[in-house]
């Protein structure tokens, strides 16, 4: 436990939506340290923001365009059906990605085949009871505040060509041509545009939609390729090259195939069934701050908003351990410019045993040969017999022991 605790300085971050923020410090008790900094990102940087299936989501700053900083999930998060053929405007996937409804209150449909519900081949979450992607369990108000809602052009499928807003009357097709027909045993092979040809080839009937979270289109893929020289949308050998950080699995784009049967576009494949989902969003840099990290994949920036989206949100304190935000039944508090955090929850997250003695109001944390004791009301703690003076005394809030950040870092 001694080795673990000495590293708490760099793995626990306190963030808040208050006007003043404090982070863990092991050396200075008289002033706030590690104050949050305004956003200054470079293409290629990694950030942590929100979570899915109780796992933090790692995003990468992959490109910049007229809408700002494009952030793409670094991994395929799940497998889902698109719904509504490939009409992004009405797709179940679009509804889910932009919804904050609680579990069991779905605003999307569930795919049926011969009257029987699909099981997603055991690869994905069922839409009909899963909470919305933007539910507060995944993104708290201040995290949501850094995700911009933007208007984007989106290609139309054949059956919705009448909705065109750009004057085009034909659908986009990624098929460049076909090889000559070689007989029954040698059917023609479709040839797709190379990624370098997309700026000239990507045209067709399109309309504008506003989204917060979305799937990529071809031009966003092109911009990523321009920055990194590599990008991937499917695992077939003919696909665009694979970046090291991507799973070896196809993922959907929001662009439909421009042929009669409208199906969502995976480069080289057109499938309306369950496929990999890598969501994207644009970062609102005017409302975002960096709490910690260096922007690498191993040490991503932890991002939060300067304020929550709810006008009545008074702000809160978040605790991160190794990039994962802890959940508390008793939230941390700020008192007299000092942050107090729940001792039991943090120490147990690190594998320590925590006990409480009611008679003396003393809490003890033990791991291996290291023992730490704190008594409610005392402005000191004892670690293996050594007395350590704290910023402020430990206190009871409800039935939980809250200790100053100084105690945790020590």
PDB file of N, CA and C in Angstrom, residues 287-371:
ATOM      1  N   UNK A 287     -15.418  25.873 -23.974  1.00  0.00           N
ATOM      2  CA  UNK A 287     -16.022  25.518 -22.698  1.00  0.00           C
ATOM      3  C   UNK A 287     -15.313  24.330 -22.051  1.00  0.00           C
ATOM      4  N   UNK A 288     -14.113  24.002 -22.521  1.00  0.00           N
ATOM      5  CA  UNK A 288     -13.408  22.819 -22.039  1.00  0.00           C
ATOM      6  C   UNK A 288     -12.104  23.200 -21.347  1.00  0.00           C
ATOM      7  N   UNK A 289     -11.738  22.392 -20.374  1.00  0.00           N
ATOM      8  CA  UNK A 289     -10.469  22.567 -19.673  1.00  0.00           C
ATOM      9  C   UNK A 289      -9.782  21.218 -19.541  1.00  0.00           C
ATOM     10  N   UNK A 290      -8.458  21.247 -19.489  1.00  0.00           N
ATOM     11  CA  UNK A 290      -7.658  20.044 -19.246  1.00  0.00           C
ATOM     12  C   UNK A 290      -7.392  19.944 -17.753  1.00  0.00           C
ATOM     13  N   UNK A 291      -7.785  18.832 -17.170  1.00  0.00           N
ATOM     14  CA  UNK A 291      -7.569  18.637 -15.738  1.00  0.00           C
ATOM     15  C   UNK A 291      -6.223  17.998 -15.439  1.00  0.00           C
ATOM     16  N   UNK A 292      -5.807  17.089 -16.324  1.00  0.00           N
ATOM     17  CA  UNK A 292      -4.564  16.364 -16.080  1.00  0.00           C
ATOM     18  C   UNK A 292      -4.161  15.615 -17.335  1.00  0.00           C
ATOM     19  N   UNK A 293      -2.976  15.058 -17.317  1.00  0.00           N
ATOM     20  CA  UNK A 293      -2.510  14.212 -18.407  1.00  0.00           C
ATOM     21  C   UNK A 293      -1.564  14.934 -19.340  1.00  0.00           C
ATOM     22  N   UNK A 294      -0.988  14.147 -20.272  1.00  0.00           N
ATOM     23  CA  UNK A 294      -0.036  14.702 -21.233  1.00  0.00           C
ATOM     24  C   UNK A 294      -0.485  14.509 -22.679  1.00  0.00           C
ATOM     25  N   UNK A 295      -1.655  13.900 -22.882  1.00  0.00           N
ATOM     26  CA  UNK A 295      -2.186  13.764 -24.226  1.00  0.00           C
ATOM     27  C   UNK A 295      -1.749  12.525 -24.970  1.00  0.00           C
ATOM     28  N   UNK A 296      -0.979  11.656 -24.318  1.00  0.00           N
ATOM     29  CA  UNK A 296      -0.562  10.420 -24.967  1.00  0.00           C
ATOM     30  C   UNK A 296      -1.610   9.333 -24.744  1.00  0.00           C
ATOM     31  N   UNK A 297      -1.490   8.238 -25.473  1.00  0.00           N
ATOM     32  CA  UNK A 297      -2.434   7.135 -25.300  1.00  0.00           C
ATOM     33  C   UNK A 297      -2.332   6.550 -23.893  1.00  0.00           C
ATOM     34  N   UNK A 298      -1.116   6.482 -23.360  1.00  0.00           N
ATOM     35  CA  UNK A 298      -0.928   5.945 -22.014  1.00  0.00           C
ATOM     36  C   UNK A 298      -1.306   6.939 -20.927  1.00  0.00           C
ATOM     37  N   UNK A 299      -1.223   8.240 -21.225  1.00  0.00           N
ATOM     38  CA  UNK A 299      -1.523   9.288 -20.237  1.00  0.00           C
ATOM     39  C   UNK A 299      -2.380  10.363 -20.903  1.00  0.00           C
ATOM     40  N   UNK A 300      -3.621  10.015 -21.257  1.00  0.00           N
ATOM     41  CA  UNK A 300      -4.460  10.974 -21.992  1.00  0.00           C
ATOM     42  C   UNK A 300      -4.855  12.166 -21.139  1.00  0.00           C
ATOM     43  N   UNK A 301      -5.190  13.263 -21.812  1.00  0.00           N
ATOM     44  CA  UNK A 301      -5.749  14.399 -21.100  1.00  0.00           C
ATOM     45  C   UNK A 301      -7.105  14.010 -20.509  1.00  0.00           C
ATOM     46  N   UNK A 302      -7.353  14.416 -19.290  1.00  0.00           N
ATOM     47  CA  UNK A 302      -8.687  14.300 -18.721  1.00  0.00           C
ATOM     48  C   UNK A 302      -9.362  15.645 -18.930  1.00  0.00           C
ATOM     49  N   UNK A 303     -10.492  15.620 -19.656  1.00  0.00           N
ATOM     50  CA  UNK A 303     -11.182  16.830 -20.081  1.00  0.00           C
ATOM     51  C   UNK A 303     -12.471  16.994 -19.291  1.00  0.00           C
ATOM     52  N   UNK A 304     -12.793  18.226 -18.959  1.00  0.00           N
ATOM     53  CA  UNK A 304     -14.068  18.513 -18.320  1.00  0.00           C
ATOM     54  C   UNK A 304     -14.539  19.878 -18.800  1.00  0.00           C
ATOM     55  N   UNK A 305     -15.797  20.199 -18.531  1.00  0.00           N
ATOM     56  CA  UNK A 305     -16.353  21.476 -18.937  1.00  0.00           C
ATOM     57  C   UNK A 305     -16.173  22.544 -17.878  1.00  0.00           C
ATOM     58  N   UNK A 306     -16.123  23.788 -18.306  1.00  0.00           N
ATOM     59  CA  UNK A 306     -16.018  24.893 -17.350  1.00  0.00           C
ATOM     60  C   UNK A 306     -17.312  25.057 -16.567  1.00  0.00           C
ATOM     61  N   UNK A 307     -18.410  24.610 -17.146  1.00  0.00           N
ATOM     62  CA  UNK A 307     -19.689  24.670 -16.450  1.00  0.00           C
ATOM     63  C   UNK A 307     -20.600  23.615 -17.024  1.00  0.00           C
ATOM     64  N   UNK A 308     -21.571  23.167 -16.241  1.00  0.00           N
ATOM     65  CA  UNK A 308     -22.546  22.197 -16.704  1.00  0.00           C
ATOM     66  C   UNK A 308     -23.554  22.836 -17.631  1.00  0.00           C
ATOM     67  N   UNK A 309     -24.254  22.018 -18.394  1.00  0.00           N
ATOM     68  CA  UNK A 309     -25.258  22.536 -19.319  1.00  0.00           C
ATOM     69  C   UNK A 309     -26.540  22.929 -18.603  1.00  0.00           C
ATOM     70  N   UNK A 310     -26.791  22.388 -17.421  1.00  0.00           N
ATOM     71  CA  UNK A 310     -27.987  22.721 -16.660  1.00  0.00           C
ATOM     72  C   UNK A 310     -27.734  24.017 -15.902  1.00  0.00           C
ATOM     73  N   UNK A 311     -28.581  25.013 -16.108  1.00  0.00           N
ATOM     74  CA  UNK A 311     -28.373  26.309 -15.466  1.00  0.00           C
ATOM     75  C   UNK A 311     -28.458  26.218 -13.951  1.00  0.00           C
ATOM     76  N   UNK A 312     -29.119  25.181 -13.432  1.00  0.00           N
ATOM     77  CA  UNK A 312     -29.236  25.030 -11.989  1.00  0.00           C
ATOM     78  C   UNK A 312     -28.115  24.166 -11.414  1.00  0.00           C
ATOM     79  N   UNK A 313     -27.240  23.656 -12.320  1.00  0.00           N
ATOM     80  CA  UNK A 313     -26.130  22.826 -11.852  1.00  0.00           C
ATOM     81  C   UNK A 313     -25.162  23.681 -11.041  1.00  0.00           C
ATOM     82  N   UNK A 314     -24.937  23.318  -9.808  1.00  0.00           N
ATOM     83  CA  UNK A 314     -24.086  24.101  -8.926  1.00  0.00           C
ATOM     84  C   UNK A 314     -22.629  23.667  -8.972  1.00  0.00           C
ATOM     85  N   UNK A 315     -22.366  22.628  -9.723  1.00  0.00           N
ATOM     86  CA  UNK A 315     -20.989  22.149  -9.796  1.00  0.00           C
ATOM     87  C   UNK A 315     -20.779  20.975  -8.882  1.00  0.00           C
ATOM     88  N   UNK A 316     -19.764  20.195  -9.142  1.00  0.00           N
ATOM     89  CA  UNK A 316     -19.481  19.021  -8.348  1.00  0.00           C
ATOM     90  C   UNK A 316     -18.028  18.671  -8.469  1.00  0.00           C
ATOM     91  N   UNK A 317     -17.585  17.733  -7.670  1.00  0.00           N
ATOM     92  CA  UNK A 317     -16.187  17.323  -7.645  1.00  0.00           C
ATOM     93  C   UNK A 317     -16.105  15.888  -8.116  1.00  0.00           C
ATOM     94  N   UNK A 318     -15.258  15.636  -9.100  1.00  0.00           N
ATOM     95  CA  UNK A 318     -15.063  14.298  -9.624  1.00  0.00           C
ATOM     96  C   UNK A 318     -13.699  13.777  -9.210  1.00  0.00           C
ATOM     97  N   UNK A 319     -13.626  12.493  -8.877  1.00  0.00           N
ATOM     98  CA  UNK A 319     -12.361  11.859  -8.520  1.00  0.00           C
ATOM     99  C   UNK A 319     -12.057  10.794  -9.557  1.00  0.00           C
ATOM    100  N   UNK A 320     -10.861  10.875 -10.135  1.00  0.00           N
ATOM    101  CA  UNK A 320     -10.430   9.913 -11.144  1.00  0.00           C
ATOM    102  C   UNK A 320      -9.263   9.098 -10.594  1.00  0.00           C
ATOM    103  N   UNK A 321      -9.306   7.789 -10.750  1.00  0.00           N
ATOM    104  CA  UNK A 321      -8.170   6.925 -10.430  1.00  0.00           C
ATOM    105  C   UNK A 321      -7.819   6.158 -11.693  1.00  0.00           C
ATOM    106  N   UNK A 322      -6.598   6.356 -12.174  1.00  0.00           N
ATOM    107  CA  UNK A 322      -6.155   5.742 -13.419  1.00  0.00           C
ATOM    108  C   UNK A 322      -7.136   6.024 -14.561  1.00  0.00           C
ATOM    109  N   UNK A 323      -7.660   7.253 -14.598  1.00  0.00           N
ATOM    110  CA  UNK A 323      -8.536   7.654 -15.677  1.00  0.00           C
ATOM    111  C   UNK A 323      -9.984   7.254 -15.506  1.00  0.00           C
ATOM    112  N   UNK A 324     -10.301   6.483 -14.452  1.00  0.00           N
ATOM    113  CA  UNK A 324     -11.670   6.047 -14.215  1.00  0.00           C
ATOM    114  C   UNK A 324     -12.296   6.900 -13.125  1.00  0.00           C
ATOM    115  N   UNK A 325     -13.465   7.468 -13.433  1.00  0.00           N
ATOM    116  CA  UNK A 325     -14.146   8.285 -12.446  1.00  0.00           C
ATOM    117  C   UNK A 325     -14.844   7.407 -11.419  1.00  0.00           C
ATOM    118  N   UNK A 326     -14.591   7.651 -10.134  1.00  0.00           N
ATOM    119  CA  UNK A 326     -15.224   6.884  -9.078  1.00  0.00           C
ATOM    120  C   UNK A 326     -16.636   7.389  -8.821  1.00  0.00           C
ATOM    121  N   UNK A 327     -17.511   6.460  -8.458  1.00  0.00           N
ATOM    122  CA  UNK A 327     -18.866   6.807  -8.068  1.00  0.00           C
ATOM    123  C   UNK A 327     -18.973   6.703  -6.549  1.00  0.00           C
ATOM    124  N   UNK A 328     -19.631   7.661  -5.909  1.00  0.00           N
ATOM    125  CA  UNK A 328     -19.733   7.693  -4.448  1.00  0.00           C
ATOM    126  C   UNK A 328     -21.191   7.765  -4.015  1.00  0.00           C
ATOM    127  N   UNK A 329     -21.506   7.091  -2.869  1.00  0.00           N
ATOM    128  CA  UNK A 329     -22.824   7.312  -2.273  1.00  0.00           C
ATOM    129  C   UNK A 329     -22.819   8.608  -1.459  1.00  0.00           C
ATOM    130  N   UNK A 330     -21.615   9.081  -1.079  1.00  0.00           N
ATOM    131  CA  UNK A 330     -21.440  10.384  -0.442  1.00  0.00           C
ATOM    132  C   UNK A 330     -20.436  11.169  -1.283  1.00  0.00           C
ATOM    133  N   UNK A 331     -20.885  12.168  -2.048  1.00  0.00           N
ATOM    134  CA  UNK A 331     -19.963  12.891  -2.934  1.00  0.00           C
ATOM    135  C   UNK A 331     -18.894  13.646  -2.149  1.00  0.00           C
ATOM    136  N   UNK A 332     -17.737  13.896  -2.782  1.00  0.00           N
ATOM    137  CA  UNK A 332     -16.723  14.768  -2.191  1.00  0.00           C
ATOM    138  C   UNK A 332     -17.303  16.170  -1.991  1.00  0.00           C
ATOM    139  N   UNK A 333     -16.687  16.928  -1.091  1.00  0.00           N
ATOM    140  CA  UNK A 333     -17.163  18.285  -0.818  1.00  0.00           C
ATOM    141  C   UNK A 333     -15.986  19.244  -0.784  1.00  0.00           C
ATOM    142  N   UNK A 334     -16.271  20.540  -0.905  1.00  0.00           N
ATOM    143  CA  UNK A 334     -15.268  21.567  -0.715  1.00  0.00           C
ATOM    144  C   UNK A 334     -15.671  22.388   0.506  1.00  0.00           C
ATOM    145  N   UNK A 335     -14.759  22.519   1.439  1.00  0.00           N
ATOM    146  CA  UNK A 335     -15.039  23.226   2.685  1.00  0.00           C
ATOM    147  C   UNK A 335     -13.850  24.093   3.050  1.00  0.00           C
ATOM    148  N   UNK A 336     -14.086  25.383   3.195  1.00  0.00           N
ATOM    149  CA  UNK A 336     -13.018  26.330   3.535  1.00  0.00           C
ATOM    150  C   UNK A 336     -11.843  26.199   2.575  1.00  0.00           C
ATOM    151  N   UNK A 337     -12.161  26.143   1.281  1.00  0.00           N
ATOM    152  CA  UNK A 337     -11.151  26.038   0.219  1.00  0.00           C
ATOM    153  C   UNK A 337     -10.346  24.752   0.279  1.00  0.00           C
ATOM    154  N   UNK A 338     -10.858  23.743   0.953  1.00  0.00           N
ATOM    155  CA  UNK A 338     -10.194  22.445   1.001  1.00  0.00           C
ATOM    156  C   UNK A 338     -11.148  21.382   0.475  1.00  0.00           C
ATOM    157  N   UNK A 339     -10.636  20.464  -0.342  1.00  0.00           N
ATOM    158  CA  UNK A 339     -11.431  19.368  -0.882  1.00  0.00           C
ATOM    159  C   UNK A 339     -11.328  18.173   0.047  1.00  0.00           C
ATOM    160  N   UNK A 340     -12.485  17.631   0.448  1.00  0.00           N
ATOM    161  CA  UNK A 340     -12.534  16.433   1.276  1.00  0.00           C
ATOM    162  C   UNK A 340     -13.166  15.310   0.462  1.00  0.00           C
ATOM    163  N   UNK A 341     -12.555  14.144   0.509  1.00  0.00           N
ATOM    164  CA  UNK A 341     -12.994  13.015  -0.304  1.00  0.00           C
ATOM    165  C   UNK A 341     -13.308  11.818   0.583  1.00  0.00           C
ATOM    166  N   UNK A 342     -14.221  10.931   0.152  1.00  0.00           N
ATOM    167  CA  UNK A 342     -14.558   9.733   0.939  1.00  0.00           C
ATOM    168  C   UNK A 342     -13.377   8.775   1.011  1.00  0.00           C
ATOM    169  N   UNK A 343     -12.900   8.527   2.203  1.00  0.00           N
ATOM    170  CA  UNK A 343     -11.708   7.706   2.376  1.00  0.00           C
ATOM    171  C   UNK A 343     -11.947   6.251   1.982  1.00  0.00           C
ATOM    172  N   UNK A 344     -13.052   5.671   2.444  1.00  0.00           N
ATOM    173  CA  UNK A 344     -13.283   4.252   2.209  1.00  0.00           C
ATOM    174  C   UNK A 344     -13.333   3.924   0.719  1.00  0.00           C
ATOM    175  N   UNK A 345     -14.109   4.685  -0.030  1.00  0.00           N
ATOM    176  CA  UNK A 345     -14.289   4.386  -1.448  1.00  0.00           C
ATOM    177  C   UNK A 345     -12.964   4.421  -2.209  1.00  0.00           C
ATOM    178  N   UNK A 346     -12.127   5.421  -1.892  1.00  0.00           N
ATOM    179  CA  UNK A 346     -10.862   5.548  -2.612  1.00  0.00           C
ATOM    180  C   UNK A 346      -9.896   4.442  -2.223  1.00  0.00           C
ATOM    181  N   UNK A 347      -9.752   4.201  -0.923  1.00  0.00           N
ATOM    182  CA  UNK A 347      -8.799   3.180  -0.488  1.00  0.00           C
ATOM    183  C   UNK A 347      -9.222   1.777  -0.928  1.00  0.00           C
ATOM    184  N   UNK A 348     -10.535   1.504  -0.893  1.00  0.00           N
ATOM    185  CA  UNK A 348     -10.992   0.195  -1.345  1.00  0.00           C
ATOM    186  C   UNK A 348     -10.782   0.021  -2.843  1.00  0.00           C
ATOM    187  N   UNK A 349     -10.880   1.123  -3.606  1.00  0.00           N
ATOM    188  CA  UNK A 349     -10.600   1.044  -5.043  1.00  0.00           C
ATOM    189  C   UNK A 349      -9.150   0.670  -5.299  1.00  0.00           C
ATOM    190  N   UNK A 350      -8.293   0.934  -4.328  1.00  0.00           N
ATOM    191  CA  UNK A 350      -6.868   0.598  -4.445  1.00  0.00           C
ATOM    192  C   UNK A 350      -6.537  -0.743  -3.791  1.00  0.00           C
ATOM    193  N   UNK A 351      -7.559  -1.454  -3.305  1.00  0.00           N
ATOM    194  CA  UNK A 351      -7.321  -2.784  -2.763  1.00  0.00           C
ATOM    195  C   UNK A 351      -7.039  -2.838  -1.281  1.00  0.00           C
ATOM    196  N   UNK A 352      -7.241  -1.743  -0.549  1.00  0.00           N
ATOM    197  CA  UNK A 352      -6.996  -1.733   0.897  1.00  0.00           C
ATOM    198  C   UNK A 352      -8.259  -2.151   1.649  1.00  0.00           C
ATOM    199  N   UNK A 353      -8.071  -2.683   2.860  1.00  0.00           N
ATOM    200  CA  UNK A 353      -9.174  -3.010   3.755  1.00  0.00           C
ATOM    201  C   UNK A 353      -9.417  -1.824   4.690  1.00  0.00           C
ATOM    202  N   UNK A 354     -10.671  -1.402   4.792  1.00  0.00           N
ATOM    203  CA  UNK A 354     -11.002  -0.247   5.613  1.00  0.00           C
ATOM    204  C   UNK A 354     -11.989  -0.666   6.697  1.00  0.00           C
ATOM    205  N   UNK A 355     -11.685  -0.282   7.947  1.00  0.00           N
ATOM    206  CA  UNK A 355     -12.570  -0.623   9.066  1.00  0.00           C
ATOM    207  C   UNK A 355     -12.899   0.629   9.877  1.00  0.00           C
ATOM    208  N   UNK A 356     -14.001   0.551  10.632  1.00  0.00           N
ATOM    209  CA  UNK A 356     -14.480   1.688  11.404  1.00  0.00           C
ATOM    210  C   UNK A 356     -14.725   1.268  12.848  1.00  0.00           C
ATOM    211  N   UNK A 357     -14.205   2.065  13.791  1.00  0.00           N
ATOM    212  CA  UNK A 357     -14.427   1.807  15.217  1.00  0.00           C
ATOM    213  C   UNK A 357     -15.304   2.924  15.770  1.00  0.00           C
ATOM    214  N   UNK A 358     -16.555   2.558  16.074  1.00  0.00           N
ATOM    215  CA  UNK A 358     -17.545   3.551  16.490  1.00  0.00           C
ATOM    216  C   UNK A 358     -17.167   4.214  17.808  1.00  0.00           C
ATOM    217  N   UNK A 359     -16.645   3.435  18.763  1.00  0.00           N
ATOM    218  CA  UNK A 359     -16.376   3.966  20.103  1.00  0.00           C
ATOM    219  C   UNK A 359     -15.407   5.135  20.078  1.00  0.00           C
ATOM    220  N   UNK A 360     -14.356   5.025  19.265  1.00  0.00           N
ATOM    221  CA  UNK A 360     -13.341   6.088  19.205  1.00  0.00           C
ATOM    222  C   UNK A 360     -13.471   6.935  17.949  1.00  0.00           C
ATOM    223  N   UNK A 361     -14.447   6.584  17.097  1.00  0.00           N
ATOM    224  CA  UNK A 361     -14.642   7.260  15.806  1.00  0.00           C
ATOM    225  C   UNK A 361     -13.318   7.313  15.029  1.00  0.00           C
ATOM    226  N   UNK A 362     -12.762   6.140  14.836  1.00  0.00           N
ATOM    227  CA  UNK A 362     -11.483   6.000  14.143  1.00  0.00           C
ATOM    228  C   UNK A 362     -11.651   5.093  12.930  1.00  0.00           C
ATOM    229  N   UNK A 363     -11.089   5.511  11.813  1.00  0.00           N
ATOM    230  CA  UNK A 363     -11.104   4.705  10.609  1.00  0.00           C
ATOM    231  C   UNK A 363      -9.682   4.224  10.342  1.00  0.00           C
ATOM    232  N   UNK A 364      -9.569   2.964   9.937  1.00  0.00           N
ATOM    233  CA  UNK A 364      -8.260   2.355   9.703  1.00  0.00           C
ATOM    234  C   UNK A 364      -8.227   1.727   8.320  1.00  0.00           C
ATOM    235  N   UNK A 365      -7.175   2.016   7.558  1.00  0.00           N
ATOM    236  CA  UNK A 365      -6.967   1.420   6.234  1.00  0.00           C
ATOM    237  C   UNK A 365      -5.710   0.562   6.289  1.00  0.00           C
ATOM    238  N   UNK A 366      -5.830  -0.669   5.800  1.00  0.00           N
ATOM    239  CA  UNK A 366      -4.713  -1.615   5.894  1.00  0.00           C
ATOM    240  C   UNK A 366      -4.487  -2.312   4.565  1.00  0.00           C
ATOM    241  N   UNK A 367      -3.231  -2.369   4.174  1.00  0.00           N
ATOM    242  CA  UNK A 367      -2.838  -3.218   3.065  1.00  0.00           C
ATOM    243  C   UNK A 367      -1.399  -3.657   3.267  1.00  0.00           C
ATOM    244  N   UNK A 368      -1.206  -4.960   3.292  1.00  0.00           N
ATOM    245  CA  UNK A 368       0.144  -5.474   3.556  1.00  0.00           C
ATOM    246  C   UNK A 368       0.597  -5.048   4.926  1.00  0.00           C
ATOM    247  N   UNK A 369       1.799  -4.507   5.016  1.00  0.00           N
ATOM    248  CA  UNK A 369       2.351  -4.086   6.309  1.00  0.00           C
ATOM    249  C   UNK A 369       2.168  -2.593   6.558  1.00  0.00           C
ATOM    250  N   UNK A 370       1.322  -1.956   5.779  1.00  0.00           N
ATOM    251  CA  UNK A 370       1.077  -0.523   5.957  1.00  0.00           C
ATOM    252  C   UNK A 370      -0.304  -0.303   6.576  1.00  0.00           C
ATOM    253  N   UNK A 371      -0.332   0.486   7.654  1.00  0.00           N
ATOM    254  CA  UNK A 371      -1.577   0.769   8.356  1.00  0.00           C
ATOM    255  C   UNK A 371      -1.712   2.277   8.537  1.00  0.00           C
TER     256      UNK A 371
END
